[in-house]
Amino acid sequence: MKIAILGAGNVGGALGKLWASQGHEVCFGARDPLSAKVQAALKGAGPTARVASPAEAVAAADLVLLAVPWAAVADLAQAGIDWQGKIVMDAVNRMPPGGHASSMGEEVARALHGARVVKAFNTTGSANMNGQPYGDQRVDIHLCSDDAAAKAIVADFVRGSGFEPVDCGPLANSALTESLAALWVTLAYRLGNGPNIMFKLARRQTNLHHE
Ligand SMILES: NC(=O)c1ccc[n+]([C@@H]2O[C@H](COP(=O)([O-])OP(=O)(O)OC[C@H]3O[C@@H](n4cnc5c(N)ncnc54)[C@H](OP(=O)(O)O)[C@@H]3O)[C@@H](O)[C@H]2O)c1
């Protein structure tokens, strides 16, 4: 897959490294190709990864990862990028959370005209984005979208990357996953658990005849 990564920080850097190692064509879309974060991300992802302007990276991509700070979404909406039909995995969280009228996922979809937005990769820390499981349990990636076909493509890609996709319904439900992200940050950094923690959806094995 050709993957454009907008935001080459903790999240974009970790996932870029993972996807490049899995044979995907990673292109960081950067406002400044020489920034320290972009250079570190390029180094981490290895020689197959490249950098381009955000508009060029998105134009060439099968899938786009949005991994910028919330405040940068408005900039990207006005950066002359053609979002039409592009599947955008939106990992953006707004910190501090709370007190907002609608979900960020919906606001991103409104801002990036024509993008097929799938909220993804926002509920766990970047330390969990190396594709490594916890024992035999894969890290859950919660997906919200109003575009069933885009969500199915992202779910397959997430599974192929070493994670477990969890369908969390329509994009409006990203408000719920954004709260989960805030809880993850609180547990990791305010309550002393550190970043090697994850939420896991567990399913009890039941047969069709209810017990
Ligand atoms: N950190 C986590 O564990 C984690 C987990 C899940 C979700 N998230 C969310 O994912 C997003 C990225 O987090 P992060 O920790 O990876 O951030 P980060 O390390 O601060 O990196 C942010 C990246 O966004 C770029 N950027 C900033 N403003 C921009 C603008 N106006 N236009 C274009 N690019 C811009 C920066 O570019 P430069 O290189 O030019 O500075 C940098 O490469 C945030 O919304 C965060 O809430 C974070």
mmCIF file of N, CA and C in Angstrom, residues 126-190:
data_model
loop_
_atom_site.group_PDB
_atom_site.id
_atom_site.type_symbol
_atom_site.label_atom_id
_atom_site.label_comp_id
_atom_site.label_asym_id
_atom_site.label_seq_id
_atom_site.Cartn_x
_atom_site.Cartn_y
_atom_site.Cartn_z
ATOM 1 N N SER A 126 1.667 5.770 21.564
ATOM 2 C CA SER A 126 2.574 5.448 20.460
ATOM 3 C C SER A 126 3.502 4.282 20.808
ATOM 4 N N ALA A 127 3.720 4.040 22.110
ATOM 5 C CA ALA A 127 4.560 2.901 22.500
ATOM 6 C C ALA A 127 3.895 1.569 22.117
ATOM 7 N N ASN A 128 2.574 1.614 21.889
ATOM 8 C CA ASN A 128 1.853 0.403 21.490
ATOM 9 C C ASN A 128 1.708 0.292 19.972
ATOM 10 N N MET A 129 2.374 1.174 19.234
ATOM 11 C CA MET A 129 2.166 1.197 17.786
ATOM 12 C C MET A 129 3.306 0.537 17.021
ATOM 13 N N ASN A 130 4.019 -0.363 17.675
ATOM 14 C CA ASN A 130 5.082 -1.102 16.982
ATOM 15 C C ASN A 130 4.582 -2.461 16.493
ATOM 16 N N GLY A 131 3.276 -2.712 16.651
ATOM 17 C CA GLY A 131 2.700 -3.956 16.145
ATOM 18 C C GLY A 131 2.926 -5.157 17.047
ATOM 19 N N GLN A 132 3.611 -4.960 18.172
ATOM 20 C CA GLN A 132 3.900 -6.086 19.072
ATOM 21 C C GLN A 132 2.695 -6.371 19.980
ATOM 22 N N PRO A 133 2.323 -7.652 20.112
ATOM 23 C CA PRO A 133 1.209 -7.988 21.003
ATOM 24 C C PRO A 133 1.632 -7.993 22.478
ATOM 25 N N TYR A 134 0.655 -8.069 23.353
ATOM 26 C CA TYR A 134 0.894 -8.311 24.781
ATOM 27 C C TYR A 134 0.680 -9.817 24.968
ATOM 28 N N GLY A 135 1.752 -10.579 25.062
ATOM 29 C CA GLY A 135 1.582 -12.030 25.069
ATOM 30 C C GLY A 135 0.929 -12.432 23.760
ATOM 31 N N ASP A 136 -0.226 -13.119 23.849
ATOM 32 C CA ASP A 136 -0.908 -13.513 22.614
ATOM 33 C C ASP A 136 -2.066 -12.568 22.286
ATOM 34 N N GLN A 137 -2.096 -11.414 22.954
ATOM 35 C CA GLN A 137 -3.203 -10.487 22.720
ATOM 36 C C GLN A 137 -2.747 -9.289 21.899
ATOM 37 N N ARG A 138 -3.396 -9.101 20.764
ATOM 38 C CA ARG A 138 -3.066 -7.955 19.923
ATOM 39 C C ARG A 138 -3.646 -6.670 20.497
ATOM 40 N N VAL A 139 -2.991 -5.567 20.193
ATOM 41 C CA VAL A 139 -3.494 -4.257 20.632
ATOM 42 C C VAL A 139 -4.755 -3.913 19.825
ATOM 43 N N ASP A 140 -5.815 -3.547 20.536
ATOM 44 C CA ASP A 140 -7.068 -3.162 19.875
ATOM 45 C C ASP A 140 -6.942 -1.782 19.244
ATOM 46 N N ILE A 141 -7.438 -1.654 18.016
ATOM 47 C CA ILE A 141 -7.534 -0.362 17.346
ATOM 48 C C ILE A 141 -9.013 -0.126 17.077
ATOM 49 N N HIS A 142 -9.557 0.881 17.745
ATOM 50 C CA HIS A 142 -10.988 1.161 17.669
ATOM 51 C C HIS A 142 -11.289 1.978 16.413
ATOM 52 N N LEU A 143 -12.264 1.522 15.634
ATOM 53 C CA LEU A 143 -12.579 2.166 14.346
ATOM 54 C C LEU A 143 -14.000 2.714 14.358
ATOM 55 N N CYS A 144 -14.144 3.983 13.968
ATOM 56 C CA CYS A 144 -15.471 4.603 13.811
ATOM 57 C C CYS A 144 -15.535 5.258 12.446
ATOM 58 N N SER A 145 -16.608 4.985 11.702
ATOM 59 C CA SER A 145 -16.760 5.638 10.396
ATOM 60 C C SER A 145 -18.194 5.503 9.924
ATOM 61 N N ASP A 146 -18.613 6.462 9.097
ATOM 62 C CA ASP A 146 -19.922 6.369 8.445
ATOM 63 C C ASP A 146 -19.801 5.709 7.077
ATOM 64 N N ASP A 147 -18.565 5.381 6.680
ATOM 65 C CA ASP A 147 -18.299 4.808 5.356
ATOM 66 C C ASP A 147 -17.890 3.342 5.553
ATOM 67 N N ALA A 148 -18.870 2.453 5.349
ATOM 68 C CA ALA A 148 -18.641 1.032 5.668
ATOM 69 C C ALA A 148 -17.498 0.450 4.835
ATOM 70 N N ALA A 149 -17.424 0.842 3.565
ATOM 71 C CA ALA A 149 -16.371 0.272 2.702
ATOM 72 C C ALA A 149 -14.997 0.747 3.162
ATOM 73 N N ALA A 150 -14.881 2.025 3.508
ATOM 74 C CA ALA A 150 -13.595 2.544 3.993
ATOM 75 C C ALA A 150 -13.215 1.874 5.308
ATOM 76 N N LYS A 151 -14.191 1.681 6.176
ATOM 77 C CA LYS A 151 -13.907 1.051 7.471
ATOM 78 C C LYS A 151 -13.435 -0.392 7.269
ATOM 79 N N ALA A 152 -14.024 -1.082 6.297
ATOM 80 C CA ALA A 152 -13.614 -2.468 6.030
ATOM 81 C C ALA A 152 -12.178 -2.512 5.497
ATOM 82 N N ILE A 153 -11.825 -1.574 4.627
ATOM 83 C CA ILE A 153 -10.449 -1.520 4.097
ATOM 84 C C ILE A 153 -9.471 -1.245 5.238
ATOM 85 N N VAL A 154 -9.815 -0.288 6.095
ATOM 86 C CA VAL A 154 -8.927 0.045 7.214
ATOM 87 C C VAL A 154 -8.841 -1.141 8.193
ATOM 88 N N ALA A 155 -9.958 -1.823 8.418
ATOM 89 C CA ALA A 155 -9.932 -2.976 9.329
ATOM 90 C C ALA A 155 -8.973 -4.045 8.816
ATOM 91 N N ASP A 156 -9.018 -4.331 7.527
ATOM 92 C CA ASP A 156 -8.100 -5.333 6.946
ATOM 93 C C ASP A 156 -6.657 -4.878 7.101
ATOM 94 N N PHE A 157 -6.432 -3.588 6.836
ATOM 95 C CA PHE A 157 -5.075 -3.043 6.932
ATOM 96 C C PHE A 157 -4.574 -3.093 8.381
ATOM 97 N N VAL A 158 -5.435 -2.749 9.316
ATOM 98 C CA VAL A 158 -5.081 -2.770 10.748
ATOM 99 C C VAL A 158 -4.716 -4.193 11.165
ATOM 100 N N ARG A 159 -5.521 -5.154 10.728
ATOM 101 C CA ARG A 159 -5.257 -6.561 11.082
ATOM 102 C C ARG A 159 -3.941 -7.016 10.467
ATOM 103 N N GLY A 160 -3.734 -6.646 9.224
ATOM 104 C CA GLY A 160 -2.498 -7.021 8.536
ATOM 105 C C GLY A 160 -1.261 -6.392 9.149
ATOM 106 N N SER A 161 -1.454 -5.279 9.869
ATOM 107 C CA SER A 161 -0.338 -4.586 10.510
ATOM 108 C C SER A 161 0.013 -5.198 11.861
ATOM 109 N N GLY A 162 -0.825 -6.122 12.356
ATOM 110 C CA GLY A 162 -0.514 -6.775 13.636
ATOM 111 C C GLY A 162 -1.390 -6.332 14.787
ATOM 112 N N PHE A 163 -2.427 -5.544 14.491
ATOM 113 C CA PHE A 163 -3.346 -5.078 15.530
ATOM 114 C C PHE A 163 -4.691 -5.795 15.389
ATOM 115 N N GLU A 164 -5.602 -5.523 16.338
ATOM 116 C CA GLU A 164 -6.945 -6.091 16.276
ATOM 117 C C GLU A 164 -7.947 -4.959 16.053
ATOM 118 N N PRO A 165 -8.590 -4.905 14.886
ATOM 119 C CA PRO A 165 -9.591 -3.859 14.697
ATOM 120 C C PRO A 165 -10.844 -4.131 15.524
ATOM 121 N N VAL A 166 -11.392 -3.084 16.127
ATOM 122 C CA VAL A 166 -12.653 -3.207 16.873
ATOM 123 C C VAL A 166 -13.635 -2.204 16.273
ATOM 124 N N ASP A 167 -14.713 -2.727 15.682
ATOM 125 C CA ASP A 167 -15.701 -1.845 15.043
ATOM 126 C C ASP A 167 -16.501 -1.135 16.129
ATOM 127 N N CYS A 168 -16.367 0.181 16.186
ATOM 128 C CA CYS A 168 -17.070 0.974 17.200
ATOM 129 C C CYS A 168 -18.200 1.795 16.593
ATOM 130 N N GLY A 169 -18.638 1.416 15.383
ATOM 131 C CA GLY A 169 -19.820 2.045 14.822
ATOM 132 C C GLY A 169 -19.536 3.320 14.050
ATOM 133 N N PRO A 170 -20.561 4.203 13.996
ATOM 134 C CA PRO A 170 -20.457 5.407 13.148
ATOM 135 C C PRO A 170 -19.466 6.433 13.698
ATOM 136 N N LEU A 171 -19.169 7.415 12.849
ATOM 137 C CA LEU A 171 -18.168 8.419 13.211
ATOM 138 C C LEU A 171 -18.568 9.202 14.466
ATOM 139 N N ALA A 172 -19.857 9.379 14.679
ATOM 140 C CA ALA A 172 -20.302 10.096 15.890
ATOM 141 C C ALA A 172 -19.790 9.394 17.145
ATOM 142 N N ASN A 173 -19.601 8.073 17.061
ATOM 143 C CA ASN A 173 -19.100 7.323 18.221
ATOM 144 C C ASN A 173 -17.627 7.612 18.503
ATOM 145 N N SER A 174 -16.973 8.362 17.617
ATOM 146 C CA SER A 174 -15.571 8.673 17.922
ATOM 147 C C SER A 174 -15.478 9.532 19.178
ATOM 148 N N ALA A 175 -16.573 10.213 19.546
ATOM 149 C CA ALA A 175 -16.570 10.928 20.838
ATOM 150 C C ALA A 175 -16.279 9.942 21.972
ATOM 151 N N LEU A 176 -16.798 8.717 21.829
ATOM 152 C CA LEU A 176 -16.562 7.698 22.866
ATOM 153 C C LEU A 176 -15.111 7.246 22.864
ATOM 154 N N THR A 177 -14.561 7.021 21.665
ATOM 155 C CA THR A 177 -13.167 6.554 21.632
ATOM 156 C C THR A 177 -12.220 7.681 22.033
ATOM 157 N N GLU A 178 -12.625 8.922 21.787
ATOM 158 C CA GLU A 178 -11.790 10.057 22.217
ATOM 159 C C GLU A 178 -11.756 10.128 23.751
ATOM 160 N N SER A 179 -12.856 9.756 24.395
ATOM 161 C CA SER A 179 -12.856 9.678 25.862
ATOM 162 C C SER A 179 -11.951 8.538 26.338
ATOM 163 N N LEU A 180 -11.980 7.435 25.597
ATOM 164 C CA LEU A 180 -11.105 6.307 25.951
ATOM 165 C C LEU A 180 -9.643 6.732 25.868
ATOM 166 N N ALA A 181 -9.337 7.562 24.859
ATOM 167 C CA ALA A 181 -7.969 8.069 24.722
ATOM 168 C C ALA A 181 -7.583 8.906 25.938
ATOM 169 N N ALA A 182 -8.510 9.735 26.382
ATOM 170 C CA ALA A 182 -8.229 10.579 27.549
ATOM 171 C C ALA A 182 -8.005 9.710 28.790
ATOM 172 N N LEU A 183 -8.774 8.626 28.913
ATOM 173 C CA LEU A 183 -8.588 7.715 30.049
ATOM 174 C C LEU A 183 -7.233 7.026 29.951
ATOM 175 N N TRP A 184 -6.853 6.639 28.712
ATOM 176 C CA TRP A 184 -5.545 5.980 28.533
ATOM 177 C C TRP A 184 -4.416 6.922 28.983
ATOM 178 N N VAL A 185 -4.492 8.178 28.558
ATOM 179 C CA VAL A 185 -3.454 9.160 28.923
ATOM 180 C C VAL A 185 -3.423 9.357 30.443
ATOM 181 N N THR A 186 -4.604 9.423 31.053
ATOM 182 C CA THR A 186 -4.683 9.605 32.512
ATOM 183 C C THR A 186 -4.051 8.420 33.240
ATOM 184 N N LEU A 187 -4.404 7.224 32.789
ATOM 185 C CA LEU A 187 -3.845 6.020 33.431
ATOM 186 C C LEU A 187 -2.326 5.952 33.256
ATOM 187 N N ALA A 188 -1.881 6.288 32.029
ATOM 188 C CA ALA A 188 -0.450 6.134 31.734
ATOM 189 C C ALA A 188 0.385 7.190 32.443
ATOM 190 N N TYR A 189 -0.060 8.441 32.346
ATOM 191 C CA TYR A 189 0.839 9.542 32.741
ATOM 192 C C TYR A 189 0.440 10.262 34.020
ATOM 193 N N ARG A 190 -0.835 10.142 34.456
ATOM 194 C CA ARG A 190 -1.204 10.832 35.701
ATOM 195 C C ARG A 190 -1.278 9.855 36.860
#
